[in-house]
XYZ file of C-alpha atoms in Angstrom:
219
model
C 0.000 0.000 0.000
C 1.611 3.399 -0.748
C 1.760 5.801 1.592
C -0.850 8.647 2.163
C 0.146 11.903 0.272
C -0.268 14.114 3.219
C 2.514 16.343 5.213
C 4.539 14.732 7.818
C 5.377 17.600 10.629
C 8.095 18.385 11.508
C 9.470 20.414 14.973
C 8.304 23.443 13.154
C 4.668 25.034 13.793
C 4.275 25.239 9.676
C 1.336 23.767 8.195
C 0.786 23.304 4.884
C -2.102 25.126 3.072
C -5.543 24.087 3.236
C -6.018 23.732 -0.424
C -3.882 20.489 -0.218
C -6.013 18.404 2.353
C -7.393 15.726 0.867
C -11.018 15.353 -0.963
C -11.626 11.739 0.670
C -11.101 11.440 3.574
C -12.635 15.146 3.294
C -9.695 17.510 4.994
C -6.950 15.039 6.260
C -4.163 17.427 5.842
C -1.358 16.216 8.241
C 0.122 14.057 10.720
C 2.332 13.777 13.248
C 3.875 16.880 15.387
C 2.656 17.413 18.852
C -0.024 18.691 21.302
C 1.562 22.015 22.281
C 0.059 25.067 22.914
C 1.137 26.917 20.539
C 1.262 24.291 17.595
C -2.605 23.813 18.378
C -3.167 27.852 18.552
C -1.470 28.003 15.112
C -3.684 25.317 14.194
C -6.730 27.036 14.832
C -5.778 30.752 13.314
C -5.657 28.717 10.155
C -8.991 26.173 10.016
C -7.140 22.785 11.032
C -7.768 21.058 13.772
C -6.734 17.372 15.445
C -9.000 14.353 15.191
C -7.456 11.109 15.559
C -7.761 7.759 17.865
C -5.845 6.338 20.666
C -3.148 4.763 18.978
C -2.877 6.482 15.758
C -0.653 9.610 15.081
C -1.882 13.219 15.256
C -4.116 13.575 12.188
C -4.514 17.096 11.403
C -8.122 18.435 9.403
C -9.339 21.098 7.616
C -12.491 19.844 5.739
C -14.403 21.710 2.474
C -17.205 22.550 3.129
C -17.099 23.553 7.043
C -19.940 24.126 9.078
C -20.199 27.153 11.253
C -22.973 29.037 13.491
C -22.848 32.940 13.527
C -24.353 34.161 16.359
C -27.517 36.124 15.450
C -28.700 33.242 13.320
C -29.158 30.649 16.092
C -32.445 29.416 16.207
C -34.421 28.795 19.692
C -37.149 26.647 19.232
C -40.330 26.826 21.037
C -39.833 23.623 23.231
C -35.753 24.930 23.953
C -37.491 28.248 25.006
C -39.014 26.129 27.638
C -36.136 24.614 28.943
C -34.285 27.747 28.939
C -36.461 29.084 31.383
C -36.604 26.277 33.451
C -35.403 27.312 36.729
C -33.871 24.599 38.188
C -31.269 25.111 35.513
C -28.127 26.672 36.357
C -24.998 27.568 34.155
C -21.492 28.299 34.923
C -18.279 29.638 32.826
C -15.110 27.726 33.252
C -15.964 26.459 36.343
C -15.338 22.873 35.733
C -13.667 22.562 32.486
C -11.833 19.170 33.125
C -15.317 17.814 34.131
C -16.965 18.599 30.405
C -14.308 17.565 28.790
C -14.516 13.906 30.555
C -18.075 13.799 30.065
C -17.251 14.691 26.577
C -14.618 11.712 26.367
C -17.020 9.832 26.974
C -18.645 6.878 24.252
C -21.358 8.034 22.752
C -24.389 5.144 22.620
C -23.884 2.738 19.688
C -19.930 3.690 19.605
C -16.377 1.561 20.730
C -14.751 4.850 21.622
C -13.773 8.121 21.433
C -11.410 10.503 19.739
C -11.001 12.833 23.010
C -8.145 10.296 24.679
C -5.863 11.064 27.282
C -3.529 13.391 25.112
C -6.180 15.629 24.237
C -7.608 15.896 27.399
C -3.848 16.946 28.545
C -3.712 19.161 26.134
C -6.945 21.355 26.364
C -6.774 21.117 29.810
C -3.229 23.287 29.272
C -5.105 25.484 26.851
C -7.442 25.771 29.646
C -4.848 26.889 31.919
C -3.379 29.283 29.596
C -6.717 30.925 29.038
C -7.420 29.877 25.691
C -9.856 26.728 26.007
C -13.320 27.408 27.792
C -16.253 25.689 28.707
C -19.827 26.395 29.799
C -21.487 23.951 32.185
C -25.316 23.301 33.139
C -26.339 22.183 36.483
C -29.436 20.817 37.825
C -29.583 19.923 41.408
C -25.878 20.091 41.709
C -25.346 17.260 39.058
C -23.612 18.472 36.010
C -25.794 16.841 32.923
C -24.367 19.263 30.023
C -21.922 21.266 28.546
C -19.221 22.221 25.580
C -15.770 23.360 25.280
C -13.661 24.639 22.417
C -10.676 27.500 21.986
C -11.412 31.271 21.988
C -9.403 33.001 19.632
C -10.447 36.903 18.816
C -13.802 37.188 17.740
C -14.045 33.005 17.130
C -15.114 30.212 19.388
C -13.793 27.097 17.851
C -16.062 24.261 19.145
C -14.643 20.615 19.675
C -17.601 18.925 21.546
C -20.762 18.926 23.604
C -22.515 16.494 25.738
C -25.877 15.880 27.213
C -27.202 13.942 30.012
C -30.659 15.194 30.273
C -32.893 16.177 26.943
C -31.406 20.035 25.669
C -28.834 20.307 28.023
C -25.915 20.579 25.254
C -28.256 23.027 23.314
C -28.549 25.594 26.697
C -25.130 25.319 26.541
C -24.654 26.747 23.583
C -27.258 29.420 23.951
C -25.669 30.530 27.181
C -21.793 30.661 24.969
C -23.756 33.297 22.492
C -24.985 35.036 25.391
C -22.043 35.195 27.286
C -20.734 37.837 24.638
C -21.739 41.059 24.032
C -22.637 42.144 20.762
C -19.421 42.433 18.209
C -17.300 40.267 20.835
C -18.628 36.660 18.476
C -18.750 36.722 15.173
C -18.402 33.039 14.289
C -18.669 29.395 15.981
C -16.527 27.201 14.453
C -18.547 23.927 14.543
C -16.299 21.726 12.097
C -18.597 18.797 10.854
C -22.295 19.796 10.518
C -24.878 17.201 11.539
C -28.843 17.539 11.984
C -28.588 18.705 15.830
C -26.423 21.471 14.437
C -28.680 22.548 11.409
C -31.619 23.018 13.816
C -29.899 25.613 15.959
C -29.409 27.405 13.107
C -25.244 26.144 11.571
C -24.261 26.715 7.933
C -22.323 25.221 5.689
C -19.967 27.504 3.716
C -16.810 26.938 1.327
C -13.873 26.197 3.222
C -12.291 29.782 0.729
C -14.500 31.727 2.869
C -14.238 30.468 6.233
C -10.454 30.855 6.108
C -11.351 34.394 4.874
C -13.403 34.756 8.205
C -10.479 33.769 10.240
C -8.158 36.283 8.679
C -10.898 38.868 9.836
C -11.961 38.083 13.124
C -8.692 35.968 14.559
């Protein structure tokens, strides 16, 4: 079998461009390199991110088309409105980021495993540290049953993953992250891979061109 015609990285925090990730698998772009801080900041300024399994080497993504959510076209449906208000509900900001991010790690039903192993739990939890990752938690009754995290950079919240444990617990979440900022401080959630959850809080798809051409903007 010949080898995969994608970069090998170096000690270096170069990339190569986006335009040469693959077409299938859609954005594989890299492998190898490290965790750092500042090789997964560089990462981010430029649309690639890590995705890989316990075992395998860092594979490195940048996928055409990429879903994203701007802020003023999330959707709040009738039945979320509900739950929003529900006043049991509490939320809190970075107050137990290590705690999403397990819950997060965590199989989803009908899957073997999960891409958020050890090393990347290490590694946001440093971003974490540094300021750079965040997370928003909901509570009910002192139990923590949702939540997301993902990497703030300017005007752009990267999201790598939400969990629930009670029916639109991951969706507060994420209404609660828009709210969080005032007006002009979000301008785009990066939410990588769409999927139907996504769609029907109100994520686009656009060309990969012009979310790179976001980035240069608001990053």
């Amino acid at each position: 079998m010949s080898p995969l015609p994608i970069t090998l990285l170096d000690d270096t925090l170069c990339f190569p461009a986006v335009t040469q990730a693959l077409q299938e698998p859609d954005g594989l772009l890299a492998f190898g390199g490290d965790l750092s801080p500042e090789r997964l900041l560089s990462a981010y300024r430029q649309g690639i991110f890590p995705w890989y399994n316990e075992g395998e080497p860092i594979l490195w993504w940048s996928p055409d088309p990429r879903t994203v959510l701007f802020p003023n076209q999330l959707k709040v449906s009738r039945s979320l409105g509900k739950s929003l208000r529900n006043k049991v509900i509490e939320i809190s900001f970075n107050q137990s980021f290590n705690a999403v991010i397990q819950a997060c790690s965590e199989p989803r039903p009908g899957q073997n495993g999960t891409w958020i192993n050890s090393a990347m739990i290490e590694a946001y939890a440093q971003l974490h540290k540094l300021g750079h990752a965040h997370s928003v938690e909901v509570w009910q009754q002192g139990q923590l049953i949702g939540g997301l995290y993902g990497i703030h950079i300017g005007q752009v919240f990267f999201g790598e993953s939400m969990f629930s444990r009670q029916s639109d617990a991951s969706k507060i979440a994420l209404v609660h992250l828009v709210r969080y900022f005032n007006q002009g401080e979000l301008e785009l959630i990066d939410c990588q891979v769409g999927s139907a959850h996504l769609s029907r809080l109100g994520a686009s798809v656009i060309p990969r061109s012009r979310f790179i051409q976001y980035l240069e903007q608001y990053c």
